[in-house]
CSV table of C-alpha atoms and ligand atoms in Angstrom, one decimal:
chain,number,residue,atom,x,y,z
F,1,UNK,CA,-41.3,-27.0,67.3
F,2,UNK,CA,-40.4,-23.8,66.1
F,3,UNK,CA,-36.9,-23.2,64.0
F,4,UNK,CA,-34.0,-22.2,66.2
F,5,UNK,CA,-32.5,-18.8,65.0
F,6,UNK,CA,-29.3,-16.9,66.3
F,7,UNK,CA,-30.3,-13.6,68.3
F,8,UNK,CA,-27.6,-11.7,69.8
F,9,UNK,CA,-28.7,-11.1,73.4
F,10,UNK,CA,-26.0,-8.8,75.1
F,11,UNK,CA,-22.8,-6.4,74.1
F,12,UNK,CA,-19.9,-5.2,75.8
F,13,UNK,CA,-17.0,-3.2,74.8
F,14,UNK,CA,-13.6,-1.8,75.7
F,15,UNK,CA,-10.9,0.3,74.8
F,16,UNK,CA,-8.0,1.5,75.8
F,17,UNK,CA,-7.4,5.1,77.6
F,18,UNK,CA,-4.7,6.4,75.1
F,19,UNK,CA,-6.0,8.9,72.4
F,20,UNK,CA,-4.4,9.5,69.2
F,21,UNK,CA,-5.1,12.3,67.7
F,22,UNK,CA,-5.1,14.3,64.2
F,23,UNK,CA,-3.1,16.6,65.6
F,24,UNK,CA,-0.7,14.2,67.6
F,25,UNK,CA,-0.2,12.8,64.5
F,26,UNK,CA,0.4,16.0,62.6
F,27,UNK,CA,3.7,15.9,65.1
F,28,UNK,CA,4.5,12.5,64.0
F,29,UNK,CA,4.0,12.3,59.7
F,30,UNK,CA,3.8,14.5,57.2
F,31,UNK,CA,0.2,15.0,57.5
F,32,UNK,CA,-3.1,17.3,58.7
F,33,UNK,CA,-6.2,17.5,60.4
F,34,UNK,CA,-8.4,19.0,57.4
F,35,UNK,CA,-6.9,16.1,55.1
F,36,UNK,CA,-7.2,12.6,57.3
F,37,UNK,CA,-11.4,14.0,58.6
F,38,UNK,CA,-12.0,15.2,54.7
F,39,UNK,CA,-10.5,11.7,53.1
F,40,UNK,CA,-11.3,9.4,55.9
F,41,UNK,CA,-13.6,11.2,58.6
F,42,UNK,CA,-11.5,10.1,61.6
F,43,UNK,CA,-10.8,12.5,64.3
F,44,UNK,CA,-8.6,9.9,66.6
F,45,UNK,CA,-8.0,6.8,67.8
F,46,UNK,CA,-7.4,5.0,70.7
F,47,UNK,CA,-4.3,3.2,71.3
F,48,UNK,CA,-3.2,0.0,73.6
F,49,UNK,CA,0.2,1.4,75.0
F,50,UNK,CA,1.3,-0.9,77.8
F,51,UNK,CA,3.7,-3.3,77.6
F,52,UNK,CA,2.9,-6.7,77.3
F,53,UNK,CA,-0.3,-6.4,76.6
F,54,UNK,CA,-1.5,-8.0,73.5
F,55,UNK,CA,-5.1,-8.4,72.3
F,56,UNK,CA,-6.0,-10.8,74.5
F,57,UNK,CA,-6.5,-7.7,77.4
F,58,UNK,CA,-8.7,-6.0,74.7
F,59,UNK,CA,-10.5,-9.3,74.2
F,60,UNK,CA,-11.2,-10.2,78.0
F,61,UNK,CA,-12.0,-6.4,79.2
F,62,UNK,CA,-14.8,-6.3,76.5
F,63,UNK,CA,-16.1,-9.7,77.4
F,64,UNK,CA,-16.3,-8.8,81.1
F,65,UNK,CA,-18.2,-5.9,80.4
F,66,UNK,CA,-20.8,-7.9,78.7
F,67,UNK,CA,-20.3,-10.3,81.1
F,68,UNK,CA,-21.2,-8.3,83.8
F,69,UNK,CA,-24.0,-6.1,82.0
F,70,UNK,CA,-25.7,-9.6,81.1
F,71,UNK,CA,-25.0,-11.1,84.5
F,72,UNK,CA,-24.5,-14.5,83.2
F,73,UNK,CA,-22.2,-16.9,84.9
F,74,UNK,CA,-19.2,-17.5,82.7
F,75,UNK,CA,-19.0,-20.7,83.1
F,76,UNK,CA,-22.6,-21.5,81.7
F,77,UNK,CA,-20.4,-20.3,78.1
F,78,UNK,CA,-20.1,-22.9,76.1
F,79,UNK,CA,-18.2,-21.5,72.9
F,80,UNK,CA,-15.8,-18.4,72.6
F,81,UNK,CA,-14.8,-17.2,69.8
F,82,UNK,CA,-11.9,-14.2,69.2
F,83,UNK,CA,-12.0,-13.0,65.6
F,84,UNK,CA,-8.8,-11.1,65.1
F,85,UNK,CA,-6.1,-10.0,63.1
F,86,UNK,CA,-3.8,-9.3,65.7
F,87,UNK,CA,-3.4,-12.5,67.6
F,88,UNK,CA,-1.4,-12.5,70.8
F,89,UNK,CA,1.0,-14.9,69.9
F,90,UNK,CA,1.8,-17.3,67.1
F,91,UNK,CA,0.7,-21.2,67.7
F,92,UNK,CA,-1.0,-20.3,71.3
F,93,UNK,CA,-4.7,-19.3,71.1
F,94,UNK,CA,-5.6,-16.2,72.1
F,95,UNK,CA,-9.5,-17.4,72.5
F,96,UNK,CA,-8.0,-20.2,74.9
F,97,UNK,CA,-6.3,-17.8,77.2
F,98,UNK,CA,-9.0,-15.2,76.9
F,99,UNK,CA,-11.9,-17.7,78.3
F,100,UNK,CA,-9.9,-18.6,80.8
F,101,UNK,CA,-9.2,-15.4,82.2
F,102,UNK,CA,-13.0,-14.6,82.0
F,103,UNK,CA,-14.0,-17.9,83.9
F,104,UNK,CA,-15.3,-19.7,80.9
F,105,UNK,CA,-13.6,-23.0,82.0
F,106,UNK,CA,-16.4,-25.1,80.7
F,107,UNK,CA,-15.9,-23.5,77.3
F,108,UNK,CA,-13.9,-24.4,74.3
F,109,UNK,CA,-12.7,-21.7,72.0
F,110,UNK,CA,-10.7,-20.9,68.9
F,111,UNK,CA,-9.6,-17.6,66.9
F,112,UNK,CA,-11.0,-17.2,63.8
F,113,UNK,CA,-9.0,-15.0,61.5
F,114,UNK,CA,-10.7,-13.1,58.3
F,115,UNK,CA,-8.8,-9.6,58.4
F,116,UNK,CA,-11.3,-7.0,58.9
F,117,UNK,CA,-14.5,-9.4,58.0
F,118,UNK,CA,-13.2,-11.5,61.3
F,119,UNK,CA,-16.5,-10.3,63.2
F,120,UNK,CA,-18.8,-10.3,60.1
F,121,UNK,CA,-17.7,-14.4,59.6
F,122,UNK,CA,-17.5,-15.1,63.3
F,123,UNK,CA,-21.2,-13.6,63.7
F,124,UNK,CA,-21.6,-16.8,60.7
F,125,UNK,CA,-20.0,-19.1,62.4
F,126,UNK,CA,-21.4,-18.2,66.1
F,127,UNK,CA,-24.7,-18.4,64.3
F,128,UNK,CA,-24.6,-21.8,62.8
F,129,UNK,CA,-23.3,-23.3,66.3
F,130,UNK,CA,-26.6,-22.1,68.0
F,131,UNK,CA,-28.6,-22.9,65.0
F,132,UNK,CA,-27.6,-26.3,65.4
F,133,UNK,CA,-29.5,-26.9,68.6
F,134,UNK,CA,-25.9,-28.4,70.0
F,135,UNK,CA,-24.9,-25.1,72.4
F,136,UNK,CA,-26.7,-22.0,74.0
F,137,UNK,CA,-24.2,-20.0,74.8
F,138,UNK,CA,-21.7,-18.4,72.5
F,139,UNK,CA,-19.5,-15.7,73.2
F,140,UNK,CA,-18.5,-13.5,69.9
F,141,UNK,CA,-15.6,-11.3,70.4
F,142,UNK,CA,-14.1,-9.0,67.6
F,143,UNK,CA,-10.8,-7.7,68.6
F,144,UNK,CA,-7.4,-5.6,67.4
F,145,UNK,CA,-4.1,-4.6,68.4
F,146,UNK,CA,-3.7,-3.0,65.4
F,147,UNK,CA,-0.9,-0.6,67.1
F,148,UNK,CA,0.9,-3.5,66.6
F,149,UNK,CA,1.8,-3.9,63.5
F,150,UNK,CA,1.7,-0.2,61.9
F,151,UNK,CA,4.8,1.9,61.2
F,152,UNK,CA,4.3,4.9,63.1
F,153,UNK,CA,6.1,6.6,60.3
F,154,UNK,CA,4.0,5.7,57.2
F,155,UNK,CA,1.6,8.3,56.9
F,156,UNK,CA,-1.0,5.6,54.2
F,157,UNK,CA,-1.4,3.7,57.2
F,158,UNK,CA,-0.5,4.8,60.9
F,159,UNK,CA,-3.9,7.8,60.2
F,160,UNK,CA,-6.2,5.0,59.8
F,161,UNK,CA,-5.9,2.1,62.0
F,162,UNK,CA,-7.1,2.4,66.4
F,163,UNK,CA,-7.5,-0.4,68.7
F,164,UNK,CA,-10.5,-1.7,70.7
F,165,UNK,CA,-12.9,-4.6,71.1
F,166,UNK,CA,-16.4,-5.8,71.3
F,167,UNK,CA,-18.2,-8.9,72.5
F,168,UNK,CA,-21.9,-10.1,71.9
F,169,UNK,CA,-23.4,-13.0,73.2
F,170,UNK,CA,-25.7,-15.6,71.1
F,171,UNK,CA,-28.3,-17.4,72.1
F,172,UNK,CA,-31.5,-19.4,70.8
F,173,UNK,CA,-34.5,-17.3,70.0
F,174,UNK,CA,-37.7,-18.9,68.9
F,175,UNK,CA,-39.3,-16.1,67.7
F,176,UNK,CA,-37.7,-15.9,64.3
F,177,UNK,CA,-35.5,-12.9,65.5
F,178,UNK,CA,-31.5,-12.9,65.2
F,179,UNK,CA,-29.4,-13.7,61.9
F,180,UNK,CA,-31.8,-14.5,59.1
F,181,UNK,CA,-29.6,-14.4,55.8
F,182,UNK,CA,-25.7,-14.0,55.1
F,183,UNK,CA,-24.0,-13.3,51.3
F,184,UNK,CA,-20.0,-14.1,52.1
F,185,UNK,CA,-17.4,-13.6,50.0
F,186,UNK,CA,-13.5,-13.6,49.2
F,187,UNK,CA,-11.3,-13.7,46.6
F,188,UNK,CA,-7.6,-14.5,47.4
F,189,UNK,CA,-5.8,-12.3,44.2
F,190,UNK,CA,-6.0,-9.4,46.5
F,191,UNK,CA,-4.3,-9.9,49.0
F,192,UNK,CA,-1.2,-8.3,47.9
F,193,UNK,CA,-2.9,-5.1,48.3
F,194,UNK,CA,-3.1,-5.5,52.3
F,195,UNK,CA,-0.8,-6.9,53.9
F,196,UNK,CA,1.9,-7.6,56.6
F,197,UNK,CA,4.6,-9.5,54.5
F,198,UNK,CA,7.0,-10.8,56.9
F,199,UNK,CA,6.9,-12.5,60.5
F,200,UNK,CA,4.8,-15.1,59.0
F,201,UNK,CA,4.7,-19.1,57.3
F,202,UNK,CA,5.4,-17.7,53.6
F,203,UNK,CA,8.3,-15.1,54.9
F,204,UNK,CA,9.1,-15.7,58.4
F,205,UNK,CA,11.1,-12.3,60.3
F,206,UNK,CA,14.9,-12.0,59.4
F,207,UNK,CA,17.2,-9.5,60.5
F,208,UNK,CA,17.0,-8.1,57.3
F,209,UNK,CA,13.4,-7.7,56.6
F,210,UNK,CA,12.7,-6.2,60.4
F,211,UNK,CA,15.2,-3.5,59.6
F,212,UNK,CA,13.4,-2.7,56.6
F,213,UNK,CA,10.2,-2.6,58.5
F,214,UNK,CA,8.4,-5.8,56.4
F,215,UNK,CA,6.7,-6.8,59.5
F,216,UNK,CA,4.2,-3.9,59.4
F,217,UNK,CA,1.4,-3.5,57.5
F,218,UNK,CA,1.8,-2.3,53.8
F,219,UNK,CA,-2.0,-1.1,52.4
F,220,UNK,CA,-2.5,0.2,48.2
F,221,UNK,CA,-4.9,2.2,49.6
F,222,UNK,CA,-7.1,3.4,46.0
F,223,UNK,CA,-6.8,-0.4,45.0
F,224,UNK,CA,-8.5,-1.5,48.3
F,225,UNK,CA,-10.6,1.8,48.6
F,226,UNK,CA,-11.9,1.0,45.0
F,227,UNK,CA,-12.8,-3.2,45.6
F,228,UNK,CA,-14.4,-1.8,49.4
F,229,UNK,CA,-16.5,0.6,47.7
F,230,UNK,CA,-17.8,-1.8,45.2
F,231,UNK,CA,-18.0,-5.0,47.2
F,232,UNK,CA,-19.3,-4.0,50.3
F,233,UNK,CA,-22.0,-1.5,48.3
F,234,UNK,CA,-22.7,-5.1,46.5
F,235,UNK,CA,-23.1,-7.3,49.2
F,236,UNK,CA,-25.5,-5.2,50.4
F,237,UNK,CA,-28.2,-4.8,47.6
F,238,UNK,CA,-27.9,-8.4,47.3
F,239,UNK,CA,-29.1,-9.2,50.7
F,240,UNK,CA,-31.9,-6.9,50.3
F,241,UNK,CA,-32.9,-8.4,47.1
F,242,UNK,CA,-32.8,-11.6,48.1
F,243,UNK,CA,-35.4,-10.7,51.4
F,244,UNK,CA,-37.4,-8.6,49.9
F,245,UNK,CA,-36.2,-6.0,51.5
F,246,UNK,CA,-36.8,-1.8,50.6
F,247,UNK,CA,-35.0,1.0,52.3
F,248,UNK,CA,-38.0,1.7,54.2
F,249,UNK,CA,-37.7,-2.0,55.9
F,250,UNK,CA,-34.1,-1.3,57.1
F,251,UNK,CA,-34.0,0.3,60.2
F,252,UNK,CA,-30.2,0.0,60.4
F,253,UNK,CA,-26.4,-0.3,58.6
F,254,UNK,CA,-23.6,-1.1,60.3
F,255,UNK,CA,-21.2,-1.7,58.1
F,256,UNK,CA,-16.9,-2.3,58.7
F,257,UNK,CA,-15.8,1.8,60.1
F,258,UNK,CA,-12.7,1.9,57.7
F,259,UNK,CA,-13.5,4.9,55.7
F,260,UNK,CA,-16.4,7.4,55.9
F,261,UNK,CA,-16.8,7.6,52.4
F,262,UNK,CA,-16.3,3.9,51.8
F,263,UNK,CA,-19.4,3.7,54.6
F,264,UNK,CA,-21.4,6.5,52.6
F,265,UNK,CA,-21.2,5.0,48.8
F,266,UNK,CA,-22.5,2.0,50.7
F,267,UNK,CA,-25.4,3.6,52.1
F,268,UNK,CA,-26.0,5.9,48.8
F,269,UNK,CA,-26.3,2.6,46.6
F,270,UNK,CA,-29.2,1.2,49.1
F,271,UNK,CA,-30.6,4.5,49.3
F,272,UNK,CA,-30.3,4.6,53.4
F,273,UNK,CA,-31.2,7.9,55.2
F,274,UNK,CA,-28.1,9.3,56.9
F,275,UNK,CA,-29.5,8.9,60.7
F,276,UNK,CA,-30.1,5.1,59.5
F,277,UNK,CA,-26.1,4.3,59.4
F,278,UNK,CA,-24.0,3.6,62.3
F,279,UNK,CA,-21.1,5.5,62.4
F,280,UNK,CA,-18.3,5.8,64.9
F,281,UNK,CA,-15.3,6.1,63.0
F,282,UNK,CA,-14.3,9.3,64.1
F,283,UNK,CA,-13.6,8.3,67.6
F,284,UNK,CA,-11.4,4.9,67.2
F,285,UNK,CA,-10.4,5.0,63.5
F,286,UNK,CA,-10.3,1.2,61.9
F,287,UNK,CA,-10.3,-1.1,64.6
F,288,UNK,CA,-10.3,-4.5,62.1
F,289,UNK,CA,-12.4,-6.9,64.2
F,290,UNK,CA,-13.8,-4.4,66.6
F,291,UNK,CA,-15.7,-2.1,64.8
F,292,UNK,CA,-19.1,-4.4,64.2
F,293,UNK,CA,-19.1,-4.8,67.7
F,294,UNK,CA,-18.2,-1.6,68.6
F,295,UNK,CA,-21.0,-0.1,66.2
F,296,UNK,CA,-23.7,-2.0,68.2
F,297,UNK,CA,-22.3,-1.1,71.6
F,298,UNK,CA,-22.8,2.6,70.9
F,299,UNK,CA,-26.3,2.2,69.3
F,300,UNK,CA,-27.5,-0.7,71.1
F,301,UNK,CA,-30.1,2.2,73.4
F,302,UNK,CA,-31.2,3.4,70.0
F,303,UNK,CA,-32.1,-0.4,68.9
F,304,UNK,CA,-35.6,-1.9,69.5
F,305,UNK,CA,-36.4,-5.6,69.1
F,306,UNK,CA,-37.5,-6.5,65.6
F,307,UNK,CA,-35.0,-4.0,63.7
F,308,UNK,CA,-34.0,-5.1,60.5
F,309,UNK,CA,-30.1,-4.3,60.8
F,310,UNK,CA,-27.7,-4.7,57.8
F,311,UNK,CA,-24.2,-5.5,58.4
F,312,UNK,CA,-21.7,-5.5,55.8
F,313,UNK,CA,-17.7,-5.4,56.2
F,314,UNK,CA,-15.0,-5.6,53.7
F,315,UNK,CA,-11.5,-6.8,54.6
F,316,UNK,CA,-7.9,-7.8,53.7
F,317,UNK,CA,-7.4,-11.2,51.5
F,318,UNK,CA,-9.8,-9.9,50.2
F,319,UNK,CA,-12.6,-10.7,52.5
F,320,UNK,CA,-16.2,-9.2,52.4
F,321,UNK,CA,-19.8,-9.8,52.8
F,322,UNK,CA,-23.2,-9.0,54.6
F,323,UNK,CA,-25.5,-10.2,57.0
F,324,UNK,CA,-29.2,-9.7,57.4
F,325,UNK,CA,-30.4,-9.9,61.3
F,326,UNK,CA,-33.2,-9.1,63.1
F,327,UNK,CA,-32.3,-7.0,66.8
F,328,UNK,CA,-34.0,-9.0,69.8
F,329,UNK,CA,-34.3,-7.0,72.7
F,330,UNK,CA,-35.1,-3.5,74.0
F,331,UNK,CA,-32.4,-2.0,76.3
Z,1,UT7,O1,-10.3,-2.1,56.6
Z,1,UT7,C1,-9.6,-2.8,55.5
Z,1,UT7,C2,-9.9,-2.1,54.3
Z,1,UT7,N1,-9.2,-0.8,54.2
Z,1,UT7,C3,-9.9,0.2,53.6
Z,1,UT7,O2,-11.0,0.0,53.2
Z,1,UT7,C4,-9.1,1.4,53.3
Z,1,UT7,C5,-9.2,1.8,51.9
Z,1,UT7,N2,-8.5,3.0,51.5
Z,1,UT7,C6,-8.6,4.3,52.0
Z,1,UT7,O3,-9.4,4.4,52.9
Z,1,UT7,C7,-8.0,5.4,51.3
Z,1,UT7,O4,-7.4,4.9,50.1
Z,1,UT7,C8,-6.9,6.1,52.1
Z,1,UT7,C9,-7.5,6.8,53.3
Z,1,UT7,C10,-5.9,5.1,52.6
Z,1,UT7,C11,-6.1,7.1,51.2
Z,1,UT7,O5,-7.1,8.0,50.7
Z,1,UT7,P1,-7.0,8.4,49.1
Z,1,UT7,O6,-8.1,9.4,48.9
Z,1,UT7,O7,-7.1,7.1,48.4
Z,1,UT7,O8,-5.6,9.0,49.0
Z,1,UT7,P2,-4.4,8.6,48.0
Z,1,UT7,O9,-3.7,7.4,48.6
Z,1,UT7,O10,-4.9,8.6,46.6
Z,1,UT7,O11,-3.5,9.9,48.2
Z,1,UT7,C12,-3.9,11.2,47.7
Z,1,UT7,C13,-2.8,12.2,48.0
Z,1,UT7,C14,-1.4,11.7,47.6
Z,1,UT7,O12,-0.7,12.9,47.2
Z,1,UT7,P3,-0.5,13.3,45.7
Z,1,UT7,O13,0.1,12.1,45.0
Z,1,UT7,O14,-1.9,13.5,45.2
Z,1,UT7,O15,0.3,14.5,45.7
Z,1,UT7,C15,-0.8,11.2,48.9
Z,1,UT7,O16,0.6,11.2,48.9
Z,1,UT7,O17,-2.8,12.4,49.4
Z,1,UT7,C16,-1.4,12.1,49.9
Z,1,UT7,N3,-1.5,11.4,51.2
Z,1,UT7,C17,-1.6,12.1,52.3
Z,1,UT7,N4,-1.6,13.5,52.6
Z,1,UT7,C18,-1.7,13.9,53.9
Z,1,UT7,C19,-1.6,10.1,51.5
Z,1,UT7,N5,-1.7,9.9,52.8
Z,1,UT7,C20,-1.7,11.2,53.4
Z,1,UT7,C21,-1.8,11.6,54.7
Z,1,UT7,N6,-1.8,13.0,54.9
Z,1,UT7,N7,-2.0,10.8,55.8
């Protein structure tokens, strides 16, 4: 019998109505248009504005939307998985609640948390549960409130982050296509350099701290710029190197939408034509957990079974790696 291999069979994605724009935002901070596209390339963002909803609505509108572009019965789901930052709620699951909204009742689940490498290491982790002969059916989502923990006053950060979510499904594939090689990484001394500080184990909210807005997220954004650049640029030769792989074998990057240029010094060190890289940024802004998935929603008519795809995402921690797979279907 052949080996069993990972292959992402379907996508879905959602999000939300609200769009944040430069120039919205021009209202808001002390900032422009010309700077945040020139130093970031994001144009807007969308936003999750209604009340009590958390990320779990993000999470269950982009799984029905594969869902219901698969046409799979969500109870033949065995496994889903929510990789987020931005969990609903502390000590409930948001994967729990989000299966069973979508009907996944024979499913267990469980969030998996890697700041913005959540989707890169849940496309691992998905991988090795199929690999493993054991289930058929695993649901990958990637998803972010990020609006929910940025100070709408802090120019460093409230111009970068959006919100949104993405969902692929895995399945078995017997003809070698799907993941075929991963190089993951982290390295805990940075994460002082992104973070949310309070409202968690280490420093749990006090009056004190809310008032002086420790609860959102703080980022030292030419420390993290600097280790993104370098890692995520690394990651990738590596898993070329260690396939075999040229430029010319590549037919795709889709690497973590936090920063055009960050995404460019990437593709500039693998020498990757410009209409080989995935790139979305400019209509949702960072979206954490979302943007893999979001990257492969947009292309996935562009993407013909047997493309070589490179994925590579850097995160807060610091978190960062790469992932070599091979597309399976033509849409
Ligand atoms: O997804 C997780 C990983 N996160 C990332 O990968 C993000 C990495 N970091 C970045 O993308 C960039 O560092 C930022 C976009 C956050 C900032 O860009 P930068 O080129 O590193 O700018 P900077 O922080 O060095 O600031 C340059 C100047 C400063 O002014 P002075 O000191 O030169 O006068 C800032 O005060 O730009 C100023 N500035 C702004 N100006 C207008 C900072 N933010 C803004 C702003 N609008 N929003």
């Amino acid at each position: 019998m052949s080996k069993i291999t990972a292959a992402i069979t379907a996508v879905g994605a959602y999000v939300p109505e609200y769009v944040l724009t430069n120039q919205i935002l021009e209202t808001m901070v002390d900032t422009n248009d010309e700077w945040i596209t020139t130093r970031t390339g994001i144009k807007e963002r969308r936003i999750l504005k209604d009340e009590g909803k958390g990320t779990s609505f993000l999470a269950i509108k982009a799984a029905e939307d594969l869902i219901k572009k698969k046409g799979i019965d969500p109870k033949n789901i065995e496994l889903v998985i929510v990789a987020t930052a931005t969990p609903d709620m502390k000590a409930a699951s948001t994967a729990a609640y989000t299966a069973t909204q979508i009907g996944a009742t024979n499913a267990f689940s469980f969030d998996l948390e890697a700041a913005c490498s959540s989707f890169l290491f849940g496309m691992s982790t998905a991988a090795k549960y199929i690999e493993s002969g054991r289930y058929k059916n695993v649901l990958l989502i990637g998803a972010d409130k990020n609006s929910s923990f940025i100070n709408y006053e802090d120019r460093a950060t409230c111009i970068i982050f959006g919100d949104g979510a993405g969902a692929v499904l895995f399945e078995p594939n017997e003809e070698g296509l799907g993941l075929q090689d991963e190089y993951l990484r982290s390295d805990g001394s940075g994460r002082e350099f992104l973070q949310a500080t309070y409202g968690g184990s280490s420093y749990p909210m006090t009056q004190e701290a809310f008032n002086d807005g420790k609860h959102y997220v703080f980022q030292d954004g030419k420390t993290v710029f600097k280790n993104a650049v370098f890692n995520m640029a690394d990651v990738a030769v590596k898993i070329l190197e260690r396939n075999n792989l040229t430029k010319d074998d590549v037919a795709w990057l889709a690497a973590h939408q936090a920063n055009k240029r960050i995404i460019d010094a990437t593709a500039n060190r693998i020498e990757l034509d410009k209409d080989k890289v995935m790139m979305n940024i400019e209509k949702y802004g960072n979206t954490t957990s979302a943007t893999l998935p979001l990257l492969l929603h947009d292309y996935e008519s562009h993407l013909k079974k047997g493309d070589n795809i490179i994925f590579a995402a850097f995160g807060g921690g610091f978190t960062w790696g790469s992932i070599y797979l091979k597309w399976a279907y033509n849409s």
